[in-house]
mmCIF file of C-alpha atoms and ligand atoms in Angstrom:
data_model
loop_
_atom_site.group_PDB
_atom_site.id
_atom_site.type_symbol
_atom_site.label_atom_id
_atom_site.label_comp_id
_atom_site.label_asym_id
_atom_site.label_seq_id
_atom_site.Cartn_x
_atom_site.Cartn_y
_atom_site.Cartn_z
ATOM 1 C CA UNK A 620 0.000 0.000 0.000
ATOM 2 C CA UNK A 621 1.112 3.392 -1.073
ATOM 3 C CA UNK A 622 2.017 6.204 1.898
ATOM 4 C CA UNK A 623 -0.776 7.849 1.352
ATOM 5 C CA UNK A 624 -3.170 5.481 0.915
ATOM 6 C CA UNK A 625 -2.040 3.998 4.062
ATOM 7 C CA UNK A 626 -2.292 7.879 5.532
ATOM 8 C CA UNK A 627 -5.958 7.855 4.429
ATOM 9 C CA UNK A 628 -6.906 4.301 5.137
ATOM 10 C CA UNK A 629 -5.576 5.211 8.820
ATOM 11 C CA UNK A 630 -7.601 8.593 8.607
ATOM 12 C CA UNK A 631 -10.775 6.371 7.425
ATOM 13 C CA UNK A 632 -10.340 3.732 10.302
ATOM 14 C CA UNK A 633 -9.991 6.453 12.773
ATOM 15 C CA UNK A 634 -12.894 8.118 11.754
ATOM 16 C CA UNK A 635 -15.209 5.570 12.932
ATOM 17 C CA UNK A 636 -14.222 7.398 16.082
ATOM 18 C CA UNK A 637 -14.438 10.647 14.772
ATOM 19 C CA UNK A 638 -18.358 10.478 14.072
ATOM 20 C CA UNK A 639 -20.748 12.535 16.055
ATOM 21 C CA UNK A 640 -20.534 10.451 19.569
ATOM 22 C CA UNK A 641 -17.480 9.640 20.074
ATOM 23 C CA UNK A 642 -18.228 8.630 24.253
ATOM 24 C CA UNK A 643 -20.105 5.796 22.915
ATOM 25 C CA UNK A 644 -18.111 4.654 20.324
ATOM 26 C CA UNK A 645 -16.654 0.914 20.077
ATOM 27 C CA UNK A 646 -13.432 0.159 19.916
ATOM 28 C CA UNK A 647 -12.036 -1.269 16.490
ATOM 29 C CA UNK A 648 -9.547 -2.611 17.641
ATOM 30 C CA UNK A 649 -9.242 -5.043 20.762
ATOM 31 C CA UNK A 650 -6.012 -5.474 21.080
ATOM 32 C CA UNK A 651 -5.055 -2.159 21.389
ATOM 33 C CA UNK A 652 -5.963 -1.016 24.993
ATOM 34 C CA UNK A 653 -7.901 2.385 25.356
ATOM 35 C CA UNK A 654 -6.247 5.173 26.948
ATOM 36 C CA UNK A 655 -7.848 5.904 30.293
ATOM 37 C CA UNK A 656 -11.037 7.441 30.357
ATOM 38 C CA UNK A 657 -9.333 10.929 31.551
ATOM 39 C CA UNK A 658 -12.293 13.679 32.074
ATOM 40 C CA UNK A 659 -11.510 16.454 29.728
ATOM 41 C CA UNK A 660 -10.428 20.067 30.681
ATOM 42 C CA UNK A 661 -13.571 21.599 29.199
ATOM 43 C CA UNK A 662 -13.448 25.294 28.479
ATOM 44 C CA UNK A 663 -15.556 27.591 28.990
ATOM 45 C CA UNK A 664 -18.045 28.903 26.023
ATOM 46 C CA UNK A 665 -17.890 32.936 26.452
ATOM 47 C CA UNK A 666 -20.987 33.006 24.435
ATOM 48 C CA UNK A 667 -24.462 33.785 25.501
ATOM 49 C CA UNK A 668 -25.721 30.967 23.991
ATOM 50 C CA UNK A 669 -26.237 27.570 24.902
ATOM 51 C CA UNK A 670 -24.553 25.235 21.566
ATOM 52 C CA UNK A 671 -26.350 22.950 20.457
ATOM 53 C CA UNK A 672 -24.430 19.680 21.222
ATOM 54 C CA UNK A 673 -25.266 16.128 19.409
ATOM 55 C CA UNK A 674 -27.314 14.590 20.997
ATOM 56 C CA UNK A 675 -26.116 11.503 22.760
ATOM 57 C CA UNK A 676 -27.457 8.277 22.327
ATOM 58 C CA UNK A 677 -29.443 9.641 19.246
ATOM 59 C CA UNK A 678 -26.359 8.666 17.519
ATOM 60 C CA UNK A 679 -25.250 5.712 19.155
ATOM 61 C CA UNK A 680 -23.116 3.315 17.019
ATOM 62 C CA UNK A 681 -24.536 0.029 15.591
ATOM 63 C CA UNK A 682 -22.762 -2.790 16.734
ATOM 64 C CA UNK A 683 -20.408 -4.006 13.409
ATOM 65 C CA UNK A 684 -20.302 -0.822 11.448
ATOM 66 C CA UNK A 685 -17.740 -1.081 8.494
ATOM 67 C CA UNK A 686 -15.118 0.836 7.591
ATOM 68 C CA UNK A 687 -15.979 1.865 4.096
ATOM 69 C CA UNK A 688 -13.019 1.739 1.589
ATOM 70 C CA UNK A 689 -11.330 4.837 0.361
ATOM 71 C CA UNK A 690 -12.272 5.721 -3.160
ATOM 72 C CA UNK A 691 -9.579 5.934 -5.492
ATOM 73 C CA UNK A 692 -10.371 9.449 -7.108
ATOM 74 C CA UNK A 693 -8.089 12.542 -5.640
ATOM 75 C CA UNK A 694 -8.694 15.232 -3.776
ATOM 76 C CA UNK A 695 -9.225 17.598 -7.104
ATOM 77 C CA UNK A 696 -12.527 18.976 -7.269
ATOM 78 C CA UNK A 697 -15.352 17.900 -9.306
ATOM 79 C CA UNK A 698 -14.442 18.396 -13.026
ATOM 80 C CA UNK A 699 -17.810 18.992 -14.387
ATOM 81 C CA UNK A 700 -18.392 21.955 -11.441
ATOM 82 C CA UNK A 701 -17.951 24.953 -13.828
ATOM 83 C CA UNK A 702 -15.435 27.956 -12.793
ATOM 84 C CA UNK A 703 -18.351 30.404 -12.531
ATOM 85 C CA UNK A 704 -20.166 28.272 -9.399
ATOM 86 C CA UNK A 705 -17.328 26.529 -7.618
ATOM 87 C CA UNK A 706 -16.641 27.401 -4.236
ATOM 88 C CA UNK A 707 -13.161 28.074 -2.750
ATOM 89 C CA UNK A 708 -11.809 25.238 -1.548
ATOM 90 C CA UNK A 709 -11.463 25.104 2.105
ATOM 91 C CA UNK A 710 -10.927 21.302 2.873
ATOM 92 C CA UNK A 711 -7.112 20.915 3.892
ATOM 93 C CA UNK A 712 -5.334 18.995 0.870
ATOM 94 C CA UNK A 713 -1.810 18.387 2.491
ATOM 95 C CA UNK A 714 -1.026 15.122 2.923
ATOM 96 C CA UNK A 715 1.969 14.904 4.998
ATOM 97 C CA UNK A 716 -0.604 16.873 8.427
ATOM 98 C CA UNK A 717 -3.188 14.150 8.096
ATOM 99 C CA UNK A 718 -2.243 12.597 11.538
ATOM 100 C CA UNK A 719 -1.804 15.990 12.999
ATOM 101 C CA UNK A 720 -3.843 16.447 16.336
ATOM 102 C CA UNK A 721 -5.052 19.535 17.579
ATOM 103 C CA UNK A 722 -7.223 22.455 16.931
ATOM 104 C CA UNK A 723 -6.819 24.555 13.080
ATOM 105 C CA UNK A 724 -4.397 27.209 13.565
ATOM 106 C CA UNK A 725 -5.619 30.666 13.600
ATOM 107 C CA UNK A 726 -6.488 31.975 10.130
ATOM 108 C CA UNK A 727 -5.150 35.526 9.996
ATOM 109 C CA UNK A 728 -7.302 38.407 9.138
ATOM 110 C CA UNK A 729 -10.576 36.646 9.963
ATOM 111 C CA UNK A 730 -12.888 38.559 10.342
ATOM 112 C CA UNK A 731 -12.566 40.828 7.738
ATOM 113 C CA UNK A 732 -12.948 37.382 5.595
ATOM 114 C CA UNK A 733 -15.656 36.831 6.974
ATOM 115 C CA UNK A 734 -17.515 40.034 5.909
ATOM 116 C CA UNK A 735 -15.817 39.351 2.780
ATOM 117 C CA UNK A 736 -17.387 36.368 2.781
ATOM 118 C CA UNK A 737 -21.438 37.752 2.955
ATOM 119 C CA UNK A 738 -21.013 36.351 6.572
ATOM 120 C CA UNK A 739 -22.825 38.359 9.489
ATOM 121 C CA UNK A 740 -21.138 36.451 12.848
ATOM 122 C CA UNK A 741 -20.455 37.608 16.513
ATOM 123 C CA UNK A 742 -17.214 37.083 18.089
ATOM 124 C CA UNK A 743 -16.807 33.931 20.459
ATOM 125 C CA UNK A 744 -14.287 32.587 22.844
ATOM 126 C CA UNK A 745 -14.020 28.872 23.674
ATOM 127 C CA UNK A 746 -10.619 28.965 24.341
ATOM 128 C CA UNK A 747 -8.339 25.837 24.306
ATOM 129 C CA UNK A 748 -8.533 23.321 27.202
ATOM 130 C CA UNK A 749 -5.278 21.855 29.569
ATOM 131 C CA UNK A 750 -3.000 19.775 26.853
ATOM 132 C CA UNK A 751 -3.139 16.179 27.246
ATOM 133 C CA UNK A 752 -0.519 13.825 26.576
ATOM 134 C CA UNK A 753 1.060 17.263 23.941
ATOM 135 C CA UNK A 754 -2.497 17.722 22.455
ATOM 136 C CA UNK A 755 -4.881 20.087 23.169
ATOM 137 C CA UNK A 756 -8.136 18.134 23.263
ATOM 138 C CA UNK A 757 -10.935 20.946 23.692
ATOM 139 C CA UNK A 758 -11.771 24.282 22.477
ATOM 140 C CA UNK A 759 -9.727 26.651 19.915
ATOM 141 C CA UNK A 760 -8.147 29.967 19.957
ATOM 142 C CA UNK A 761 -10.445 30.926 17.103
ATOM 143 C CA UNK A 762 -14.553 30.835 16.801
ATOM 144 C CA UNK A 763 -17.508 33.101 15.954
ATOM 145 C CA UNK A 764 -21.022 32.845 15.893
ATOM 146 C CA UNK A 765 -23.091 32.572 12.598
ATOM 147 C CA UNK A 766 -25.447 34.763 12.705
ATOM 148 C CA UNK A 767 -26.096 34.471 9.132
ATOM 149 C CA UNK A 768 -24.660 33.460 5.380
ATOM 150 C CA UNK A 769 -24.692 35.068 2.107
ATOM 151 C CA UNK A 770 -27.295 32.482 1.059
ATOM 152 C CA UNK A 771 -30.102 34.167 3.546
ATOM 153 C CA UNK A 772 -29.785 30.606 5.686
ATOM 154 C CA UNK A 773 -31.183 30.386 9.544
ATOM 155 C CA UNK A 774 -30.010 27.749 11.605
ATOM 156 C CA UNK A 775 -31.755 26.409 14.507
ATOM 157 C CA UNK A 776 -31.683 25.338 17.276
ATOM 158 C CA UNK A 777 -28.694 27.720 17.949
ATOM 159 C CA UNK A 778 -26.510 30.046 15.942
ATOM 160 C CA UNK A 779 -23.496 28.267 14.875
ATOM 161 C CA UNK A 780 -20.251 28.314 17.120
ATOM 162 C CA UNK A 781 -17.809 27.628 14.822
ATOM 163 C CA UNK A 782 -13.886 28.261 13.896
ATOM 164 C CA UNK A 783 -13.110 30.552 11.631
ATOM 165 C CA UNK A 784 -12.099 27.932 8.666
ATOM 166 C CA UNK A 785 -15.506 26.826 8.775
ATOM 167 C CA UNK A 786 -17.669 29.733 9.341
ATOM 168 C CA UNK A 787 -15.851 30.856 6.189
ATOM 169 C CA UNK A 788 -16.453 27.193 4.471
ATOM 170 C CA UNK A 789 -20.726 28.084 5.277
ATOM 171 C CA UNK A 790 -20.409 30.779 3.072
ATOM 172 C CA UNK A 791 -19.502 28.595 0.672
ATOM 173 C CA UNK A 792 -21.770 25.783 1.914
ATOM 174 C CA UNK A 793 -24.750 27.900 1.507
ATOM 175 C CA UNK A 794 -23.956 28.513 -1.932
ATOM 176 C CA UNK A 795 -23.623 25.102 -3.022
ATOM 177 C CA UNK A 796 -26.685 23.914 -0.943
ATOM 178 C CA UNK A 797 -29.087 26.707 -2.694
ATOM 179 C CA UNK A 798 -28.041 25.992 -5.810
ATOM 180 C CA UNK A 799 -28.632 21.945 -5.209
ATOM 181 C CA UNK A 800 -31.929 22.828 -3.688
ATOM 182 C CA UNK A 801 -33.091 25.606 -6.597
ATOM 183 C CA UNK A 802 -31.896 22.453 -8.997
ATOM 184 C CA UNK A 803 -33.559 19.685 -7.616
ATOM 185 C CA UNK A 804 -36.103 20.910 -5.414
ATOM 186 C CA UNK A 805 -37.277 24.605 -6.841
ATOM 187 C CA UNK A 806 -36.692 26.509 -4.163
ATOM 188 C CA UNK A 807 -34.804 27.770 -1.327
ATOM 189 C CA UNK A 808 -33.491 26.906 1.668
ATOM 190 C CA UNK A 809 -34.756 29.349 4.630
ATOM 191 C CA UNK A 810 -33.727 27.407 7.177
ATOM 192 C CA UNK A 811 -31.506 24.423 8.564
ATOM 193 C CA UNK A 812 -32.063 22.132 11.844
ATOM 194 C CA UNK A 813 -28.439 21.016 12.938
ATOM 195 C CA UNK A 814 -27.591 19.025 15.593
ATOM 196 C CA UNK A 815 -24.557 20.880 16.717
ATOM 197 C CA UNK A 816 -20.776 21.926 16.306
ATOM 198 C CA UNK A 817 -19.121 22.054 19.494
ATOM 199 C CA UNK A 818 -18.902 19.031 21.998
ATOM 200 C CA UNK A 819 -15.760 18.839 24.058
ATOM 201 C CA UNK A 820 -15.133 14.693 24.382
ATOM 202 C CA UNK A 821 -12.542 12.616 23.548
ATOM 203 C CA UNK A 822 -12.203 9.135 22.030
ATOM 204 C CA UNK A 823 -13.159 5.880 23.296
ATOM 205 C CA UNK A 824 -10.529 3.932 21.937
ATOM 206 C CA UNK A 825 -7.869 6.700 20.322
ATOM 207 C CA UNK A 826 -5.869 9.598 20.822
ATOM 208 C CA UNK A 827 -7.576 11.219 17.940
ATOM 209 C CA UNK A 828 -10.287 13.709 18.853
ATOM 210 C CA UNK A 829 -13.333 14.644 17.275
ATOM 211 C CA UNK A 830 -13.495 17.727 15.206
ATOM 212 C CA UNK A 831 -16.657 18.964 17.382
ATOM 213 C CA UNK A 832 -14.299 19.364 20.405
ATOM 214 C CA UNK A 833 -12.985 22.052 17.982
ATOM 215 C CA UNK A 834 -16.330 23.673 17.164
ATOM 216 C CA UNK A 835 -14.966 22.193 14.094
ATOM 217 C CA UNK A 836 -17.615 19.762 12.599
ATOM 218 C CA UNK A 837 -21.020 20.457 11.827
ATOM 219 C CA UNK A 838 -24.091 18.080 12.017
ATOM 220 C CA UNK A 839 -26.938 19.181 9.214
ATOM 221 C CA UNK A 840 -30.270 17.024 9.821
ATOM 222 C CA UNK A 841 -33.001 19.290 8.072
ATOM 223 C CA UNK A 842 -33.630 21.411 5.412
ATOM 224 C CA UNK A 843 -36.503 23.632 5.777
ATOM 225 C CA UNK A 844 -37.871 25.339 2.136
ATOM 226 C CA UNK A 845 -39.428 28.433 0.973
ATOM 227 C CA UNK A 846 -42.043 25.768 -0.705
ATOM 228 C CA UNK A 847 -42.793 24.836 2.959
ATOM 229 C CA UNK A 848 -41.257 21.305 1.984
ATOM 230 C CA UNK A 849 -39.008 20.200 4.800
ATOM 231 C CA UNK A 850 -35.983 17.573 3.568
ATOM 232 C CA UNK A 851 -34.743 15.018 6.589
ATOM 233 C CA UNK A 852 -31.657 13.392 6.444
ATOM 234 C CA UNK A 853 -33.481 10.631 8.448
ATOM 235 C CA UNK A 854 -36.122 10.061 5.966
ATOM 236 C CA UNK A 855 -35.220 11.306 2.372
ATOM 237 C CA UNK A 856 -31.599 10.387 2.234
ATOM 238 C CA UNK A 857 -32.453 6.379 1.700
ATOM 239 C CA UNK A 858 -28.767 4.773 1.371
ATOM 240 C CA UNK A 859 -31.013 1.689 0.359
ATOM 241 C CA UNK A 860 -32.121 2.942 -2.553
ATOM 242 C CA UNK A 861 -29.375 2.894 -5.620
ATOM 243 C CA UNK A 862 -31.348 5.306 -8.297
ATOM 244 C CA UNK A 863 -33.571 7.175 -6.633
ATOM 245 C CA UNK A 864 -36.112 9.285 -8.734
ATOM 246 C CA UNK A 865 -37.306 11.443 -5.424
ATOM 247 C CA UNK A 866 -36.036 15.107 -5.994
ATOM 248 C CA UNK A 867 -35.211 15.105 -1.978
ATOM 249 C CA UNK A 868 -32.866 12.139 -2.040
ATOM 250 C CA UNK A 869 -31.245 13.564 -5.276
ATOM 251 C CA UNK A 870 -30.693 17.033 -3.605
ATOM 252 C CA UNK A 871 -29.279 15.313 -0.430
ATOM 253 C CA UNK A 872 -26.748 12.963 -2.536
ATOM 254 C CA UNK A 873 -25.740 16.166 -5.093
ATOM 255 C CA UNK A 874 -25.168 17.986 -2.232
ATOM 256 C CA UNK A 875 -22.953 15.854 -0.068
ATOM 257 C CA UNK A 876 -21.232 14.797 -3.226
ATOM 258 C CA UNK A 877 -20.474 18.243 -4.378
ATOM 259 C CA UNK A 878 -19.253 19.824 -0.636
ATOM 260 C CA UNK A 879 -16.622 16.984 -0.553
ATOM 261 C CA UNK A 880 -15.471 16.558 -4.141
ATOM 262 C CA UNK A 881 -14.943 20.537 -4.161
ATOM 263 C CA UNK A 882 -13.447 20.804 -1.055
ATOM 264 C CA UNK A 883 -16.028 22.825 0.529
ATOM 265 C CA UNK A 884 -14.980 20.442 3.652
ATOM 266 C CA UNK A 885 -12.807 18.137 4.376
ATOM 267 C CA UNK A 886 -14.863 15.537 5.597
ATOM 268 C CA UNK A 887 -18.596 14.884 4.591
ATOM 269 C CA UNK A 888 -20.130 11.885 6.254
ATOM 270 C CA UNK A 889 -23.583 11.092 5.390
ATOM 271 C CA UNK A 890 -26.117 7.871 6.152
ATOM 272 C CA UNK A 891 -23.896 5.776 3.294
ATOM 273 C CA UNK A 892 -21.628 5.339 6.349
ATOM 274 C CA UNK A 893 -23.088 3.921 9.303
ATOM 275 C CA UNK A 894 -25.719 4.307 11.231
ATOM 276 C CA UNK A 895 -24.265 6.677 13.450
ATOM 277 C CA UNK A 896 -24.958 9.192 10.988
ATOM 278 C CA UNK A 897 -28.741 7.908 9.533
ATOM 279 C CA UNK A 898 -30.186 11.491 10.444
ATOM 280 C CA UNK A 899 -27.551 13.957 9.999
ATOM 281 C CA UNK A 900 -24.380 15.091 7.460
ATOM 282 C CA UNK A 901 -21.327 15.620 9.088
ATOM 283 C CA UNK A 902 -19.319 17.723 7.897
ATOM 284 C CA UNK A 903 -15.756 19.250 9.352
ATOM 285 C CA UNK A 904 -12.148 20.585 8.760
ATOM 286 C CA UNK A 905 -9.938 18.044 9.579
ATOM 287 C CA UNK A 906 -6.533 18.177 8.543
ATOM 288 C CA UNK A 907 -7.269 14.201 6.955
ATOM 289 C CA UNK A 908 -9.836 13.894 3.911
ATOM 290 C CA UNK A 909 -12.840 11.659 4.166
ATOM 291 C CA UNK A 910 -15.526 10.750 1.835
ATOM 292 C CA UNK A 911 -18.605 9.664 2.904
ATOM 293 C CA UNK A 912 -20.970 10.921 0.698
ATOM 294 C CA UNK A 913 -21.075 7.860 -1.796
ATOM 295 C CA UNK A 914 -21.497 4.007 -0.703
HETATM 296 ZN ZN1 ZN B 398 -20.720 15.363 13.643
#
């Protein structure tokens, strides 16, 4: 096996872990012991709002869940996405971080991105937990709140607390998903139920830690329509179904498609996965590439 397939394989197999509850996630491998079960040095969110954490259990592991195999294409976005409508690319191409632990380094001149960017936000403050074993496993020196995206977008149940890197990919995100939802669907999105974006927890079984502990990963379940249709991750994505002919599960598959092959994120994790993620895309910035937005 090639370096970098090996990187990636390792990225995949670790990213069972990675998925949205990582304190119930199963060991994949027995004979490697688990680190002990150290409580994390939680910061504290300077933000006046509650965030909207994944909800545990809700996303409990099935017992057995494969680890999908890599797909051979690369990293290059989408050939047939034309100049005029593709989206910067945000998702972290370098292969040689991929096993790099920690939280995304400060992106400098933020905020003025940002309203670059069509993005209203607030300023936040997580800051970055106590440094375990060399790592920092919570928080991140850099996060705003959403308050909203150049594609007119509300989120609920909370404004987004997110880094920088990927209040900046939303722009882009938003773009994407209104064009997906004008294409397949006829209209636009007003409004998105997520499940959350920052969750402080470590994993069960590696020292790898979730992008959420970040405010670095995203959880989309619902898309809410100026039709008055509402489009469930739960219901219309169907990973049963090879061809589907229902205009939901056609936007939900373009979409997750597109936001990984043009690097909108670097990880996009849908129901094709396991069953950890049947009601919600999962999206992040990891410094490792995963796609999990085909079987
Ligand atoms: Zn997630």
């Amino acid at each position: 096996m090639r370096p970098s397939l090996l990187r990636r394989a390792s990225a995949l197999l670790l990213l069972a872990l990675v998925a949205c509850d990582a304190s119930s996630a199963t060991p994949k491998t027995p004979s490697e012991p688990p680190p002990a079960a150290a409580a994390l040095d939680v910061p504290e969110v300077d933000a006046p709002e509650a965030d909207a954490a994944p909800t545990p259990g809700d996303d409990a592991p099935a017992p057995g869940a494969s680890v999908m195999a890599f797909p051979s294409g690369s990293n290059a976005p989408a050939a047939d996405a034309s100049a005029a409508t593709r989206p910067a690319v945000h998702a972290d191409l370098d292969p040689d971080n991929d096993e790099v632990i920690g939280p995304p380094p400060p992106i400098e001149d933020c905020e003025e991105r940002l309203a670059a960017a069509g993005i209203t936000f607030k300023p936040a403050r997580i800051g970055l937990g106590r440094k375990q074993g060399g790592v920092y496993t919570c928080g991140s020196e850099q996060v705003v709140r959403v308050r909203r995206g150049p594609g007119e977008i509300t989120y609920s149940k909370s404004s987004p607390l997110l880094t920088c890197g990927m209040a900046l990919a939303l722009a882009d995100f938003e773009r994407v998903a209104q064009e997906e939802a004008q294409r397949h669907l006829g209209a636009r999105i007003k409004q998105i139920d997520h499940l959350g974006t920052y969750n402080c927890r470590k994993m069960a079984a590696y020292d790898l830690i979730s992008e959420h502990s970040y405010a670095n990963g995203f959880d989309l379940r619902r898309f809410h329509l100026t039709s008055g249709e509402v489009i469930s991750v739960l219901e219309d994505f169907r990973p049963e179904v090879d061809e589907p002919d229902a205009p939901a599960t056609r936007f939900l598959r373009a979409l997750a498609n597109r936001l990984y092959d043009e690097g909108v994120f670097s990880v996009v994790v849908t129901p094709y996965f396991d069953r950890l993620h049947r009601n919600h895309i999962h999206v992040d910035l990891a410094r490792y590439r995963v796609d999990g937005s085909r079987p």
